[in-house]
Coordinates of C-alpha atoms in Angstrom, one line a residue:
Chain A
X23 CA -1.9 17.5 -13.0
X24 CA -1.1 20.9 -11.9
X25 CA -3.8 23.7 -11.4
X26 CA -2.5 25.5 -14.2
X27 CA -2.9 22.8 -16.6
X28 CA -6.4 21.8 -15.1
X29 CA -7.5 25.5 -16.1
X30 CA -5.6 25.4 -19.6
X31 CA -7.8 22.4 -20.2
X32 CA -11.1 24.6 -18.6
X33 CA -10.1 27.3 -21.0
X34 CA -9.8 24.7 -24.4
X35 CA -12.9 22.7 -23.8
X36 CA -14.9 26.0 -22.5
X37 CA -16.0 23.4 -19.4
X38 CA -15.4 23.4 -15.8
X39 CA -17.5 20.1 -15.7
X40 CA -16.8 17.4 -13.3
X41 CA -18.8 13.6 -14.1
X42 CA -19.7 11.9 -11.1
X43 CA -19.0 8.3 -11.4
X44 CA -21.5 7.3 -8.5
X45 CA -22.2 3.8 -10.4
X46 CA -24.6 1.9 -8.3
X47 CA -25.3 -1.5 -10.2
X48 CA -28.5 -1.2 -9.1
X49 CA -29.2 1.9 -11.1
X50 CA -27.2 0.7 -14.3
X51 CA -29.1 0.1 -17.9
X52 CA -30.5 -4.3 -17.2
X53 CA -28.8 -5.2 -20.1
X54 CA -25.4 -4.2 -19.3
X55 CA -25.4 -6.3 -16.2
X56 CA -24.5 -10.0 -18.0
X57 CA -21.7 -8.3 -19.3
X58 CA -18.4 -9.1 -17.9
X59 CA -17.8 -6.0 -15.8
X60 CA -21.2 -4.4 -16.1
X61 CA -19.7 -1.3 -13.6
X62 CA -16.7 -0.7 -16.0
X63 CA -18.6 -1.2 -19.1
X64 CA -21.3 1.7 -17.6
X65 CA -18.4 3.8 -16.8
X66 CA -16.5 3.4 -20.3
X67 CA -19.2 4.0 -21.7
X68 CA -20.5 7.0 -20.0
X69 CA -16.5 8.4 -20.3
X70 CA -16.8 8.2 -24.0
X71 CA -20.0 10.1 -24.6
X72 CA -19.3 12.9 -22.2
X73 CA -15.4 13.6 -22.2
X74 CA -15.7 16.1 -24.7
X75 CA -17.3 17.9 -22.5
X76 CA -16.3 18.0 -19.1
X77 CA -12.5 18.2 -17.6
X78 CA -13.2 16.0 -15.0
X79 CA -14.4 12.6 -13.5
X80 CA -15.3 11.7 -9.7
X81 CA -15.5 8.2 -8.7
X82 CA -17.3 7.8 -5.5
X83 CA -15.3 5.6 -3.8
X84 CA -18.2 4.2 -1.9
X85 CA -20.1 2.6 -4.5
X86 CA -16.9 0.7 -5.8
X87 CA -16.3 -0.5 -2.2
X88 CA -19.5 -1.4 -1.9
X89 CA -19.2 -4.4 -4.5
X90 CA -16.2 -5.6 -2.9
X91 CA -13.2 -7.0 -4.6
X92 CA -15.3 -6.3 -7.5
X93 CA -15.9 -2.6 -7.2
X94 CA -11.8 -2.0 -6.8
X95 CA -11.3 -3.8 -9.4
X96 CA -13.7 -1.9 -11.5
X97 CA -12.6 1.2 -10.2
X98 CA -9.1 0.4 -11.3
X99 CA -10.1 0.2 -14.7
X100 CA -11.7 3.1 -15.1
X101 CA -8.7 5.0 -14.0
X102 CA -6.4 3.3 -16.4
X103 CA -8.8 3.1 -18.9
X104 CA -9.2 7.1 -18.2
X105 CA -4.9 7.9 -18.2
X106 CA -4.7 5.7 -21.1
X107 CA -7.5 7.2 -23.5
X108 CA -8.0 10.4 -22.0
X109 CA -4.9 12.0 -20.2
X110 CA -5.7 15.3 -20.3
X111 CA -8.8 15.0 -17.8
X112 CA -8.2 15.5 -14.5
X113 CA -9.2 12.9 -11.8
X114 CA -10.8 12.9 -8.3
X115 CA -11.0 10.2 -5.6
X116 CA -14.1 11.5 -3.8
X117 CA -13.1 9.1 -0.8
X118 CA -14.0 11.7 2.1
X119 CA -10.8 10.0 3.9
X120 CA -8.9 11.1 7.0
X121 CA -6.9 10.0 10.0
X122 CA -3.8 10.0 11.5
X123 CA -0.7 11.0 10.4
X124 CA 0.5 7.4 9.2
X125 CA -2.4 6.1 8.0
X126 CA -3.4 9.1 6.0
X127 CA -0.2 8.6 4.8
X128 CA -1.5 5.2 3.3
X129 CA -4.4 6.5 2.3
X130 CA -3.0 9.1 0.4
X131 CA -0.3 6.1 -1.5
X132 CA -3.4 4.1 -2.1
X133 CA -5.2 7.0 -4.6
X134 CA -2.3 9.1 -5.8
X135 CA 0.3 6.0 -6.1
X136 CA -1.5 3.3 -6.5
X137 CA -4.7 4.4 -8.1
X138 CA -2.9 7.4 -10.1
X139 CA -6.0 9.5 -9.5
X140 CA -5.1 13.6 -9.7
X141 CA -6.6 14.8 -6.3
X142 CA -8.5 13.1 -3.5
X143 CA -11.2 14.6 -0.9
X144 CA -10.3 14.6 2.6
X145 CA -12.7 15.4 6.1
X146 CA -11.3 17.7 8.1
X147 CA -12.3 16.8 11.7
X148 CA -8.8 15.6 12.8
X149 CA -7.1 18.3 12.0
X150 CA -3.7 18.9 10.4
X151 CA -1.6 15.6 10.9
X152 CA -4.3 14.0 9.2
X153 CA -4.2 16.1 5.9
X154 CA -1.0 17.1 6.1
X155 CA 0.3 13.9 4.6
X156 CA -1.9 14.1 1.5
X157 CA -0.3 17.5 0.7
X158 CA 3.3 16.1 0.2
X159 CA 2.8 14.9 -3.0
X160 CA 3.5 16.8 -5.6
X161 CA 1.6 17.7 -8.1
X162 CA -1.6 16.1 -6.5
X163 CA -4.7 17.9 -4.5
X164 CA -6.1 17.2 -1.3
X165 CA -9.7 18.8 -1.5
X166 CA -11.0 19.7 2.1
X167 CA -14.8 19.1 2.6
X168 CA -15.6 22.7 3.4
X169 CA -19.2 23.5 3.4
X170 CA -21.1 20.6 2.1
X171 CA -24.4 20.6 0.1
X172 CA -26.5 17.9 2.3
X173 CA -28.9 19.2 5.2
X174 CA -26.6 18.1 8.0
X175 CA -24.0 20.7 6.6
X176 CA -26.3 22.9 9.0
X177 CA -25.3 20.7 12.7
X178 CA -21.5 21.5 12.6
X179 CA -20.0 23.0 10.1
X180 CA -22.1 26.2 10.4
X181 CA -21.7 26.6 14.0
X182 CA -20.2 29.5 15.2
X183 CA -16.9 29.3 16.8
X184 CA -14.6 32.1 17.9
X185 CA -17.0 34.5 16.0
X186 CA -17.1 32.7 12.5
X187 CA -18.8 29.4 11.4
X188 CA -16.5 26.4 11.5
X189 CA -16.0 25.8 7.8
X190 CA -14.7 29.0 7.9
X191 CA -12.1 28.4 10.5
X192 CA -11.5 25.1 8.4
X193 CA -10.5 27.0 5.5
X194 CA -8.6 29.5 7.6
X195 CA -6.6 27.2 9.8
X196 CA -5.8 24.8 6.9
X197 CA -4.1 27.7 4.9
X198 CA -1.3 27.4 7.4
X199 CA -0.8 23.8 6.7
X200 CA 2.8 22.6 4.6
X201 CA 2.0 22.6 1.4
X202 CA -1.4 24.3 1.6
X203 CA -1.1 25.4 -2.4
X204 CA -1.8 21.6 -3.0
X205 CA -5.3 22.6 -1.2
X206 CA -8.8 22.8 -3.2
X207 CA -12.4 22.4 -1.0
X208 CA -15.9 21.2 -1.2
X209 CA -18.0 24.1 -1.4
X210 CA -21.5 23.3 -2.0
X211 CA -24.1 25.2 -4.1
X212 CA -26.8 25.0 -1.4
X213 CA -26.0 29.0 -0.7
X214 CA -24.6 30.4 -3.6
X215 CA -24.1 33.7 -2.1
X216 CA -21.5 32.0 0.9
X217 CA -19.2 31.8 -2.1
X218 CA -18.3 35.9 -2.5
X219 CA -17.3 35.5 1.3
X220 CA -15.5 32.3 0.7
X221 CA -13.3 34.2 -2.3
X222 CA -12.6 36.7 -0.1
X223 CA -10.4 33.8 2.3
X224 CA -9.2 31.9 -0.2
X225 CA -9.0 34.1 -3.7
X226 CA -7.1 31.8 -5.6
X227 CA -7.6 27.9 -4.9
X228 CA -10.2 25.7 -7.4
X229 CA -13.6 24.8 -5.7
X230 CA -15.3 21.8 -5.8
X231 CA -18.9 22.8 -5.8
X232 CA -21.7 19.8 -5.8
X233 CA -25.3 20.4 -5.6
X234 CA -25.9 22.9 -8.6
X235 CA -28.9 22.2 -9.8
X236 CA -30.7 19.6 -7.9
X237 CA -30.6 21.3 -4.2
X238 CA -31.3 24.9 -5.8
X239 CA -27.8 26.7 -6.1
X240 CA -28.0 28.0 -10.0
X241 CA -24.9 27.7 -12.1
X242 CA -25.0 31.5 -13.0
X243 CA -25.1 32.6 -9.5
X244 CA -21.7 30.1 -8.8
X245 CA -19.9 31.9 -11.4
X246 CA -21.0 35.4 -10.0
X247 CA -19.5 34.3 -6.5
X248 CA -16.9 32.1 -7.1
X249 CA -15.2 32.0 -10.5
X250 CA -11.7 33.5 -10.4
X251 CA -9.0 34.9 -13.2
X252 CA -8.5 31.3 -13.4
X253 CA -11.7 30.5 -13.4
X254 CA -11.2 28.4 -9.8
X255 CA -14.4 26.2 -10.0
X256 CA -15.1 23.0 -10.8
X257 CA -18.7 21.7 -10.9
X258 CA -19.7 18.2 -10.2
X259 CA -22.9 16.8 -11.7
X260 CA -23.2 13.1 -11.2
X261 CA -27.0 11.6 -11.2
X262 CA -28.1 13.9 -13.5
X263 CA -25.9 13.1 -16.0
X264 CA -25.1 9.7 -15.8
X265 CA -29.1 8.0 -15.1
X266 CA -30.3 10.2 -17.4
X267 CA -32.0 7.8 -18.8
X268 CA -32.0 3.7 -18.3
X269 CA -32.5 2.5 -22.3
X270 CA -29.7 1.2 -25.1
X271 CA -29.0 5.0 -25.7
X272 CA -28.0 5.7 -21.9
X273 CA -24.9 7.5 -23.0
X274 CA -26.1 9.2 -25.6
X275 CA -28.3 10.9 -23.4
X276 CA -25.9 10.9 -20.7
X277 CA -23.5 13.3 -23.4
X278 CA -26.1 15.2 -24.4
X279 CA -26.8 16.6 -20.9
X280 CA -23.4 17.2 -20.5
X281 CA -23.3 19.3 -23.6
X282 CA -25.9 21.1 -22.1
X283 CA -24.1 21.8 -18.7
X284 CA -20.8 22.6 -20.9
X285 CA -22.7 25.3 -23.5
X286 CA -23.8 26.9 -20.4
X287 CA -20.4 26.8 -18.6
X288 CA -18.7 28.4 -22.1
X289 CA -21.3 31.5 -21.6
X290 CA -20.2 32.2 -18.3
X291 CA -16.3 31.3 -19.2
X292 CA -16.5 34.2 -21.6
X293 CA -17.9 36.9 -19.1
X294 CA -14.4 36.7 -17.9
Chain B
X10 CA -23.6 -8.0 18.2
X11 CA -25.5 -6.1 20.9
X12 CA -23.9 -3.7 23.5
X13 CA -25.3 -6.6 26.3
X14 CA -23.2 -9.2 24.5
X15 CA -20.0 -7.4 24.5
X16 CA -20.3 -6.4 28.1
X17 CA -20.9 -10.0 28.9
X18 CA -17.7 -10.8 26.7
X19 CA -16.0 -8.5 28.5
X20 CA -16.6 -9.8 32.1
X21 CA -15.8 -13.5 30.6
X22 CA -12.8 -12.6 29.8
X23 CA -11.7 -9.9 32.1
X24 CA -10.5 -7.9 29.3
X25 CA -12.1 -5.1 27.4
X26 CA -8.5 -5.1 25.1
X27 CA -9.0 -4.1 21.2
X28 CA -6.5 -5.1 19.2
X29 CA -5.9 -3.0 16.3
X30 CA -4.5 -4.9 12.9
X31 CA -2.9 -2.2 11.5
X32 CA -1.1 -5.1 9.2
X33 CA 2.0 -3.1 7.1
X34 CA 3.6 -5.4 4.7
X35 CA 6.9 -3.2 5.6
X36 CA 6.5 -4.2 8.9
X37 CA 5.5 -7.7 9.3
X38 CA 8.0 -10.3 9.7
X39 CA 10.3 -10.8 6.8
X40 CA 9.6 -14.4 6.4
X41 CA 6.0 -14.0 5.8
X42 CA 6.2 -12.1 2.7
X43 CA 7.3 -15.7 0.7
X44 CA 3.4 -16.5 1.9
X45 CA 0.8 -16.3 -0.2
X46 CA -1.0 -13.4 1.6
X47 CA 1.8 -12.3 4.1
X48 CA -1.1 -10.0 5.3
X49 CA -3.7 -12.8 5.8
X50 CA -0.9 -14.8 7.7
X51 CA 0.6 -12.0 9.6
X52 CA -3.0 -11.3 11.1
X53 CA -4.3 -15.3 11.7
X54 CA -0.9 -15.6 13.6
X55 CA -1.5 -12.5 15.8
X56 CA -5.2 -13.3 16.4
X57 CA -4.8 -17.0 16.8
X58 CA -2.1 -15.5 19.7
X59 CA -4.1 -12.6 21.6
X60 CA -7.4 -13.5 20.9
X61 CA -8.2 -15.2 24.8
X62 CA -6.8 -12.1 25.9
X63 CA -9.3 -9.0 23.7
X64 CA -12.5 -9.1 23.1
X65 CA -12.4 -6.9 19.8
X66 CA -10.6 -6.4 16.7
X67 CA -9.7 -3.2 14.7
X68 CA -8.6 -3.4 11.6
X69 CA -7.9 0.2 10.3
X70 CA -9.4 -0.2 6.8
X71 CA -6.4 2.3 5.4
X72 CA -3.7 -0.3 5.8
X73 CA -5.7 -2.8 3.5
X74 CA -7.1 -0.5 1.1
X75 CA -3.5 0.9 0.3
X76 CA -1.8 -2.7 -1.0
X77 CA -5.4 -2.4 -3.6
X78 CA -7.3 -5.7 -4.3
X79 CA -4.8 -7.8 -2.4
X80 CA -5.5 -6.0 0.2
X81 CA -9.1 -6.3 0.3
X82 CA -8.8 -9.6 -0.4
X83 CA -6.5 -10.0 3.3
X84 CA -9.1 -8.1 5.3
X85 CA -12.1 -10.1 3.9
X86 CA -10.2 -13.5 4.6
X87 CA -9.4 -12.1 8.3
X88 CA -12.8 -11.0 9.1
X89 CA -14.4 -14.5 7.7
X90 CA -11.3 -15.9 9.9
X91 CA -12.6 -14.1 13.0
X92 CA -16.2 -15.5 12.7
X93 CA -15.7 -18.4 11.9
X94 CA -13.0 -19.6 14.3
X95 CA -13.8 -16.6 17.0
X96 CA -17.7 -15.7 16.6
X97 CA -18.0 -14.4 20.0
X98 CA -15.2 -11.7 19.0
X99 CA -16.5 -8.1 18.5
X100 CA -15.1 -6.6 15.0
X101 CA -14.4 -2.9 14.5
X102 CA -13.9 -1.6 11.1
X103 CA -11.8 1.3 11.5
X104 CA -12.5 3.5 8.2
X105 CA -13.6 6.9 9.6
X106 CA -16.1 7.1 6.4
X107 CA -18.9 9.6 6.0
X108 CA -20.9 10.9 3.1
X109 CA -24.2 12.1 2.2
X110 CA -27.3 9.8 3.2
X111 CA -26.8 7.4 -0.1
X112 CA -23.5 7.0 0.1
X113 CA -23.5 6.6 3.8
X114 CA -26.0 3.8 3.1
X115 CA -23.5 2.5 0.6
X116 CA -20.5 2.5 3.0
X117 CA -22.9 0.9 6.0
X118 CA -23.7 -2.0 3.2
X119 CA -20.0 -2.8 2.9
X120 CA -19.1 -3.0 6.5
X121 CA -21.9 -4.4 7.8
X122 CA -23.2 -6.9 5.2
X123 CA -20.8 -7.7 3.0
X124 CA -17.9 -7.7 5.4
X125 CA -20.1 -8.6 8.6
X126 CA -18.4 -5.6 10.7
X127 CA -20.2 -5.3 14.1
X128 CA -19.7 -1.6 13.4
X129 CA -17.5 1.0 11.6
X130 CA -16.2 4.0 12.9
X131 CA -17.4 7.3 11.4
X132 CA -16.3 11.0 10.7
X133 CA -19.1 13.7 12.0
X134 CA -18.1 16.5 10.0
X135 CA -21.2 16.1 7.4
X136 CA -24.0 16.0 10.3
X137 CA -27.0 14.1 10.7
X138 CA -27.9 12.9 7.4
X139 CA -24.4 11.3 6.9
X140 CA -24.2 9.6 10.1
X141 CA -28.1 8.2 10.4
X142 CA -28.1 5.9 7.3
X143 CA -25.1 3.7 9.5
X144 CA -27.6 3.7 12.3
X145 CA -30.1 1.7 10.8
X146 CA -28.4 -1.5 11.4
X147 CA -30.0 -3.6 13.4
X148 CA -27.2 -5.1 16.2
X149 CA -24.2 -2.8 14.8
X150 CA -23.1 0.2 16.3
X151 CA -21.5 3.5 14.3
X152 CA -18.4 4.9 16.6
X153 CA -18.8 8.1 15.8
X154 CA -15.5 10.4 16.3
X155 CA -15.4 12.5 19.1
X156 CA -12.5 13.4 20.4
X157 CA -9.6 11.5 18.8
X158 CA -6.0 11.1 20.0
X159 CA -4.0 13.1 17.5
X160 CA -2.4 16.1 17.9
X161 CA -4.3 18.0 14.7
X162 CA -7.7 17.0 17.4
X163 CA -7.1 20.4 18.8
X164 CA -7.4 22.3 16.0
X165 CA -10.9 22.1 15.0
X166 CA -12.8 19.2 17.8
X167 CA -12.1 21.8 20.6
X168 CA -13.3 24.8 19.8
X169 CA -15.7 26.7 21.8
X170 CA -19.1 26.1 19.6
X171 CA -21.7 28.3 21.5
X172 CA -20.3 27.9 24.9
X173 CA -18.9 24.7 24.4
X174 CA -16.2 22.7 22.9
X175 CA -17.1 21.2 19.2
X176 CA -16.6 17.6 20.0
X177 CA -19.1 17.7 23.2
X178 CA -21.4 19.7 20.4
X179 CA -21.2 16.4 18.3
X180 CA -21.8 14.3 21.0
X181 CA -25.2 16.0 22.4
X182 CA -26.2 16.8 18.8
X183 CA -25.7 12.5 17.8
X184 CA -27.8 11.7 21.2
X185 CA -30.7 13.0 19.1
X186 CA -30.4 11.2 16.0
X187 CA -32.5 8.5 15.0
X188 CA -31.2 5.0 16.3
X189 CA -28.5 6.7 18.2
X190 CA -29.0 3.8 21.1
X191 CA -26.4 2.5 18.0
X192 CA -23.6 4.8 18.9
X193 CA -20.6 4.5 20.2
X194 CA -17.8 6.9 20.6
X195 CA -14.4 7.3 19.4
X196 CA -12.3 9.4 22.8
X197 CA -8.8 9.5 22.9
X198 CA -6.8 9.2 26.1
X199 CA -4.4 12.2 25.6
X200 CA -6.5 13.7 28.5
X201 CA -8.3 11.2 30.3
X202 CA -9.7 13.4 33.0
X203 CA -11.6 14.9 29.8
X204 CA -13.2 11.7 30.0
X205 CA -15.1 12.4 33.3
X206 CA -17.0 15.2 31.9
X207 CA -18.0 13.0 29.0
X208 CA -19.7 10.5 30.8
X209 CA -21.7 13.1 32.3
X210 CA -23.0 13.7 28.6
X211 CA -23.2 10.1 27.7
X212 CA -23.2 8.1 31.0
X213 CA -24.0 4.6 28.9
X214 CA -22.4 4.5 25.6
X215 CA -19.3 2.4 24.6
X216 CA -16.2 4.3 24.5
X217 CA -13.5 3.5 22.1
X218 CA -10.2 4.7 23.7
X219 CA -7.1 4.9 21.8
X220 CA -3.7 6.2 22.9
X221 CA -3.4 4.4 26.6
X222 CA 0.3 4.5 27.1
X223 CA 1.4 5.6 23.8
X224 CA 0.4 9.1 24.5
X225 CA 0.3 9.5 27.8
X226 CA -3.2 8.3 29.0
X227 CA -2.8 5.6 31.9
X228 CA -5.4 2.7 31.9
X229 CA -5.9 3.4 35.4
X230 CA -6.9 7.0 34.7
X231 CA -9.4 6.0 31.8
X232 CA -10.7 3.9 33.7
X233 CA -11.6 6.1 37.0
X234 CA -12.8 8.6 35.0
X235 CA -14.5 7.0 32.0
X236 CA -16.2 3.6 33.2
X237 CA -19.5 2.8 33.6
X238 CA -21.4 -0.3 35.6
X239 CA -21.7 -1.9 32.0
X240 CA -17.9 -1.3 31.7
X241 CA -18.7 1.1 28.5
X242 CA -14.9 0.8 27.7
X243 CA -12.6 -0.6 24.3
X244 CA -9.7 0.3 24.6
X245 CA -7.3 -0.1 21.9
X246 CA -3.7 -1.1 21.1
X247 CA -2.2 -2.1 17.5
X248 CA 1.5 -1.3 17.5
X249 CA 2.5 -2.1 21.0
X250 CA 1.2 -5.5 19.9
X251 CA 1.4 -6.6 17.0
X252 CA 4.8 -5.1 16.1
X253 CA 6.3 -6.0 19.8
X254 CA 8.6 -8.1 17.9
X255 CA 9.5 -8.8 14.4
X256 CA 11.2 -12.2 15.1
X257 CA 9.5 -15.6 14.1
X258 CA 7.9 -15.5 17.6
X259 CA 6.0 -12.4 16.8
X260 CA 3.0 -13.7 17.9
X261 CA 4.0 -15.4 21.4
X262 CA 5.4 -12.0 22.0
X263 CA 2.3 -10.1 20.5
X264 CA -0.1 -12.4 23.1
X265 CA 2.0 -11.9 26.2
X266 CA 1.5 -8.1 25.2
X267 CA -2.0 -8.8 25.3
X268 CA -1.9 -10.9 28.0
X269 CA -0.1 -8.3 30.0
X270 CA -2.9 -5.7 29.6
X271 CA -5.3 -7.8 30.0
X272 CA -4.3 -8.2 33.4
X273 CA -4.1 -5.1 34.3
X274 CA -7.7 -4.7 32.7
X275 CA -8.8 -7.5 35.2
X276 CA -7.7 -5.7 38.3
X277 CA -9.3 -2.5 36.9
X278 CA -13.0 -5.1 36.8
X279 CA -12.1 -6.1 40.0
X280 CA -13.0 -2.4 40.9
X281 CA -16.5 -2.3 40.0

């Protein structure tokens, strides 16, 4: 999916909502788990009650890999079952992957090949050889972690270097890269007020900003700072949403919260 | 596996070789692929060649994780291979992961316990709280990158962070963290006389060394400059052995690779 197309779809639904799939059988509904795929049937069911209201769905990768043979293969049937009932939302591998050039390279055929998924997030430690290969495909993203939203955020990616923090220089650097339009980043909430400084290096691309809410950052204040023409945000909600509540009526629940998030999102949509 | 063990591995064997299984289907002999897992078979014949030769194995998780379940499927049959016919062999899961503290947690669970990885290599761009859930393992170590061996490692891991260059930043900033006895230390040999300065920040902890040869590092230099009375070296070669040959003596070819190193890593003990 294009950018273009991903905000067309922001601008129909009046939501910039991205569903965290982080589905931890621990933390999934009893009864679900003599079922035969207890993490698919969560996630189908969660994708049902909330699509109408978000553009977006982010697997993290770790909990699928975390059950195993298992987990992959619930995680490949959420993405079918998402390109086959729902091809208008747009899809993120939040695998945090990233190494060199080759095996990026397999990385990179493992989500957007293999997996199909829209856009994958990628560290940025090893520099350009190691993203550069996720940002030949085309029509995919590669979304830089940026400025995370956890507390260690704080011991590098703040630190000054050559007169600007390193997230900064992350952002700066990996304009330069080949194919940089097929860039987004990870821009946490934590300090909603970074995000006017951010805009004014990178104007254009779509943010992927985690952390509204539950560390502090308000969704008003991200739209103040961030939102573009384009609107250029997408915001992740992913606990919140989906263990809303534990009973029969999960996702229910689970859709009306994201109603919530998505009648806020169409106020701020039509400040623009 | 504890730090002491591998040490004592290493002086058994006169060898502190890692062998990276960086297992391509489009590389492996073309006879293999009428196997049932080619990958599984590729890897038994390579280990069951070098393994009196290395003390460690590195699978980079990218390579399995890209042919999907089937893939998975290969790297759990070759790690229960390893312990099961080689226990005292020290396993590396190469996966560069990171994430924030539950996910982490998520990630350590998979390479750890369900897998049985002695230890996992790690990306430090998150900080503290990404990194410290991996530490927790009892007898498994986190190898945190450093300074890798890739040319995009200049573009971010050395710049000057308050008077110093970012990846000697991570690696006083990690000596701090909780558990961090658990660390070791991914340092490429691009520069090896880099690698003298390092052990004045971390005169004890395991190195992992990739690029000898391939990039211009000499074993010889490493070693002047980077070992330790404990030995506190890995270092690692995949595609100088395992793809040595393609014929159907791959793996006679792949061990007298091995074998060939190893040597050389004898003579190097010899100095201590």
């Amino acid at each position: 999916m294009t950018s273009q197309e991903l905000t067309e779809q922001i601008f129909k639904k009046k939501s910039f909502l991205c569903v965290g799939l982080d589905t931890d059988p621990d933390r999934i509904p009893t009864y679900l788990l003599s079922e035969e795929d207890p993490v698919f049937s969560f996630n189908k069911a969660i994708i049902d009650a909330t699509h109408e209201f978000c553009v977006a769905y982010k697997p993290n990768i770790a909990f699928y890999e975390a059950v195993g043979i298992d987990g992959w293969k619930a995680l490949k049937k959420t993405i079918d079952y998402l390109h086959t009932e729902y091809p208008e939302i747009y899809t993120i591998a939040d695998a945090k992957r990233g190494d060199i050039g080759n095996t990026s390279r397999m990385y990179a055929k493992a989500f957007f090949n293999d997996l199909g998924f829209d856009s994958v997030t990628v560290a940025p430690y090893m520099g350009k050889d190691s993203v550069e290969p996720f940002l030949e495909f085309t029509n995919k993203h590669t979304i830089l972690l940026a400025l995370t939203s956890n507390e260690g955020a704080f011991d590098f990616q703040t630190l000054e270097t050559d007169g600007e923090e390193l997230y900064r220089k992350v952002m700066k650097t990996s304009k330069n890269w080949k194919n940089a339009k097929n860039l987004m980043y990870v821009v946490g909430a934590t300090k909603a007020e970074f995000l006017g400084e951010i805009r004014k290096l990178i104007p254009e691309s779509f943010l992927l900003v985690p952390g509204v809410g539950a560390q502090g950052g308000s969704l008003e204040e991200v739209c103040k700072y961030g939102m573009t023409k384009n609107v250029g945000l997408l915001v992740n909600s992913s606990r919140k949403i989906i263990y809303a509540s534990d009973s029969s009526n999960f996702a229910e629940i689970a859709g009306a919260k994201a109603e919530a998030l998505q009648k806020q999102m169409a106020q701020e949509l039509e400040k623009l």
